[in-house]
Coordinates of C-alpha atoms in Angstrom, one line a residue:
M1 CA 14.5 43.3 4.4
I2 CA 12.6 39.9 4.6
N3 CA 10.1 41.5 7.5
L4 CA 9.5 43.9 5.4
I5 CA 8.3 42.2 2.4
L6 CA 6.7 40.0 5.1
K7 CA 4.3 42.8 6.2
D8 CA 2.8 43.8 3.2
V9 CA 1.0 40.1 3.3
L10 CA 0.4 39.8 6.5
I11 CA -1.2 43.4 6.5
Q12 CA -3.5 41.5 3.9
K13 CA -4.3 39.0 5.5
K14 CA -7.8 39.5 5.4
I15 CA -8.5 39.7 2.3
I16 CA -6.2 37.5 0.6
L17 CA -8.9 34.5 0.7
L18 CA -11.1 36.9 -1.4
Y19 CA -8.6 37.6 -4.3
I20 CA -8.0 34.2 -4.2
A21 CA -12.3 33.6 -4.1
T22 CA -12.9 35.8 -6.9
I23 CA -9.6 34.3 -9.3
I24 CA -12.0 31.1 -8.9
I25 CA -14.9 32.9 -10.1
Y26 CA -13.1 34.6 -13.0
L27 CA -11.1 31.0 -13.7
L28 CA -14.8 29.1 -13.2
A29 CA -16.8 32.0 -15.8
G30 CA -13.7 31.2 -18.8
V31 CA -12.0 34.7 -18.7
P32 CA -11.3 35.7 -21.8
S33 CA -7.9 36.9 -20.9
L34 CA -5.5 35.6 -17.8
I35 CA -2.5 38.2 -18.7
F36 CA -5.4 40.2 -17.9
L37 CA -6.2 39.1 -14.8
G38 CA -2.8 38.8 -13.6
F39 CA -1.7 41.7 -14.7
L40 CA -4.5 43.5 -12.6
Y41 CA -4.8 41.1 -9.5
S42 CA -0.7 41.6 -9.0
V43 CA -0.9 45.7 -9.4
V44 CA -3.9 45.7 -6.5
F45 CA -2.5 44.1 -4.6
I46 CA 0.7 45.9 -5.0
L47 CA -0.5 49.2 -4.6
N48 CA -3.3 48.0 -1.5
A49 CA 0.5 47.2 0.1
F50 CA 1.7 50.8 -0.6
A51 CA -1.6 52.6 0.9
Y52 CA -2.0 51.0 4.0
D53 CA 1.3 52.0 4.6
E54 CA 0.7 55.8 4.3
K55 CA -2.7 54.7 6.4
D56 CA -2.7 55.9 10.3
N57 CA 1.5 57.5 9.5
A58 CA 2.6 53.7 9.4
N59 CA 5.5 55.0 7.5
I60 CA 6.9 56.8 10.7
L61 CA 6.7 53.7 12.4
L62 CA 8.3 52.3 10.0
N63 CA 11.2 55.0 9.8
S64 CA 11.5 54.3 13.4
L65 CA 12.6 50.4 13.0
P66 CA 16.2 49.2 12.4
Y67 CA 15.8 49.8 8.5
T68 CA 16.9 52.5 6.4
R69 CA 15.2 54.0 4.0
R70 CA 16.8 52.5 1.2
E71 CA 15.8 49.3 2.8
I72 CA 12.2 50.5 3.2
V73 CA 12.3 51.0 -0.9
S74 CA 14.0 48.2 -2.1
S75 CA 11.3 45.7 -0.2
K76 CA 8.6 47.5 -2.1
Y77 CA 10.7 46.5 -5.6
I78 CA 11.6 43.0 -4.7
G79 CA 8.3 42.4 -3.2
S80 CA 6.6 43.1 -5.6
L81 CA 8.0 40.4 -8.2
I82 CA 7.9 38.0 -5.3
F83 CA 4.0 39.0 -5.3
T84 CA 3.3 39.3 -9.0
T85 CA 5.0 35.8 -10.2
I86 CA 3.2 33.7 -7.0
F87 CA -0.2 35.3 -8.2
V88 CA 0.8 34.4 -12.1
F89 CA 1.7 30.8 -11.0
M90 CA -1.5 30.2 -8.5
I91 CA -3.4 31.3 -11.7
Y92 CA -1.7 29.0 -14.5
V93 CA -2.3 26.9 -11.9
G94 CA -5.6 28.0 -11.0
D95 CA -6.5 27.6 -14.4
F96 CA -5.2 24.0 -15.9
L97 CA -7.1 22.2 -13.0
I98 CA -10.0 24.0 -13.2
N99 CA -11.0 24.3 -17.4
G100 CA -7.0 21.7 -17.8
K101 CA -6.0 24.5 -20.2
G102 CA -2.4 24.6 -21.2
S103 CA -0.2 25.9 -23.8
L104 CA 3.7 25.5 -25.1
F105 CA 3.5 29.6 -25.0
I106 CA 2.6 29.9 -21.2
W107 CA 5.6 30.8 -19.9
K108 CA 5.7 33.8 -23.1
E109 CA 2.3 35.0 -21.0
M110 CA 4.1 34.6 -17.4
L111 CA 7.0 36.4 -18.8
L112 CA 4.4 39.3 -20.3
I113 CA 2.7 40.2 -16.8
I114 CA 5.5 40.1 -14.8
G115 CA 6.8 42.4 -17.8
L116 CA 3.7 44.8 -17.4
V117 CA 3.5 44.8 -13.5
M118 CA 7.4 45.9 -13.8
V119 CA 6.1 48.6 -16.1
A120 CA 3.6 50.0 -14.1
I121 CA 5.5 49.7 -10.8
S122 CA 8.3 52.1 -12.8
F123 CA 6.1 54.6 -12.8
I124 CA 3.8 54.0 -9.8
F125 CA 6.3 53.3 -7.4
P126 CA 8.7 57.0 -7.3
I127 CA 4.6 59.1 -8.3
S128 CA 3.3 57.5 -4.9
Y129 CA 6.5 58.3 -3.1
K130 CA 6.9 62.0 -4.3
F131 CA 2.5 62.2 -3.4
K132 CA -0.2 60.3 -2.4
T133 CA -1.1 57.0 -3.0
R134 CA -4.7 58.5 -2.8
Y135 CA -4.0 60.8 -6.0
L136 CA -3.2 58.0 -7.9
L137 CA -5.5 55.7 -7.3
I138 CA -8.1 58.5 -7.7
A139 CA -5.9 59.4 -11.5
L140 CA -5.9 55.7 -11.9
G141 CA -9.2 55.5 -11.9
V142 CA -9.8 58.3 -14.1
L143 CA -7.9 56.4 -16.8
F144 CA -9.7 53.0 -16.4
G145 CA -12.9 55.5 -16.6
I146 CA -11.3 56.8 -20.3
Y147 CA -10.4 53.2 -20.9
M148 CA -14.1 51.9 -20.5
L149 CA -15.5 54.8 -22.6
A150 CA -12.8 54.2 -25.3
I151 CA -13.6 50.1 -25.7
N152 CA -17.5 51.2 -25.6
L153 CA -17.9 53.9 -27.6
L154 CA -14.7 55.5 -29.5
V155 CA -11.9 53.0 -30.9
P156 CA -11.4 49.3 -30.5
I157 CA -8.6 49.3 -28.0
N158 CA -9.0 46.0 -27.1
D159 CA -9.3 45.2 -29.7
T160 CA -5.4 46.5 -30.9
L161 CA -4.6 45.6 -27.1
R162 CA -4.7 42.1 -28.0
E163 CA -3.6 41.8 -31.4
L164 CA -0.2 43.3 -29.4
A165 CA -0.4 40.5 -26.8
R166 CA -0.7 37.6 -29.8
K167 CA 2.0 38.9 -32.1
F168 CA 4.4 39.4 -28.8
L169 CA 3.0 35.7 -27.9
T170 CA 4.0 34.2 -30.9
L171 CA 7.8 36.0 -32.0
Q172 CA 10.1 33.2 -32.8
E173 CA 13.1 35.5 -32.2
M174 CA 15.1 35.4 -28.9
Q175 CA 16.7 38.5 -29.2
M176 CA 13.1 40.5 -29.2
Y177 CA 13.0 38.8 -26.0
F178 CA 16.1 39.4 -24.6
V179 CA 15.7 43.6 -25.5
A180 CA 12.5 43.9 -24.5
S181 CA 13.8 42.2 -21.1
I182 CA 16.9 44.3 -20.8
T183 CA 14.5 47.5 -21.4
V184 CA 12.0 46.4 -19.1
I185 CA 14.8 45.7 -16.6
I186 CA 16.3 49.2 -16.8
L187 CA 13.6 50.7 -16.5
Y188 CA 12.5 48.9 -13.1
I189 CA 15.9 49.8 -11.9
G190 CA 15.8 53.3 -12.7
S191 CA 12.6 53.9 -11.5
W192 CA 13.9 51.5 -7.7
L193 CA 17.0 54.1 -7.2
L194 CA 14.7 56.9 -8.2
S195 CA 12.4 55.8 -5.7
I196 CA 15.0 55.5 -2.9
Y197 CA 16.3 59.4 -3.6
I198 CA 12.4 60.8 -3.2
Y199 CA 11.8 58.9 0.0
E200 CA 15.5 59.6 1.5
R201 CA 14.4 63.3 0.7
R202 CA 10.9 62.9 2.4
A203 CA 10.3 64.3 6.0
F204 CA 7.5 62.9 8.1

């Protein structure tokens, strides 16, 4: 399974430097939200790795290798957590080195990013295994367009999201973090099992 996770890195090795370069540019420009930056890069990297498997019917090759379909799906979910953790660490270390910023609540921000990615993946992966990733990317593009329209013309969504994030980061009750963490983990495991169910019944 480790080889399956490494594969997702190797197939994107040509653009990993582009990821790093653009992250550095955003940090130098003083991007206002590291949470959004970490979430965006993590999801894009994970979706790109998923899309490469669909390109040129790579799934047929994967299923001809000595891996079970359960292992193929599991590598995506485990890899997603690893990639997200790496991107989050890279962004916050980069921000510290470039801008000299630090915070007592930095671990909360990191956990928030990882949690948001887990929630997004919990919905994205089952849909991607059932349908084609390109349809999902089209849907995400439409949703992003609606989001941009809304924040510019209709309601201050960005302000609302920032306020919700601020309230979460300033919470002192550990019970709330525990309940939120358990909820996200249950959702992620449920999505994991659903994706396995879908993929094992999929014809190639």
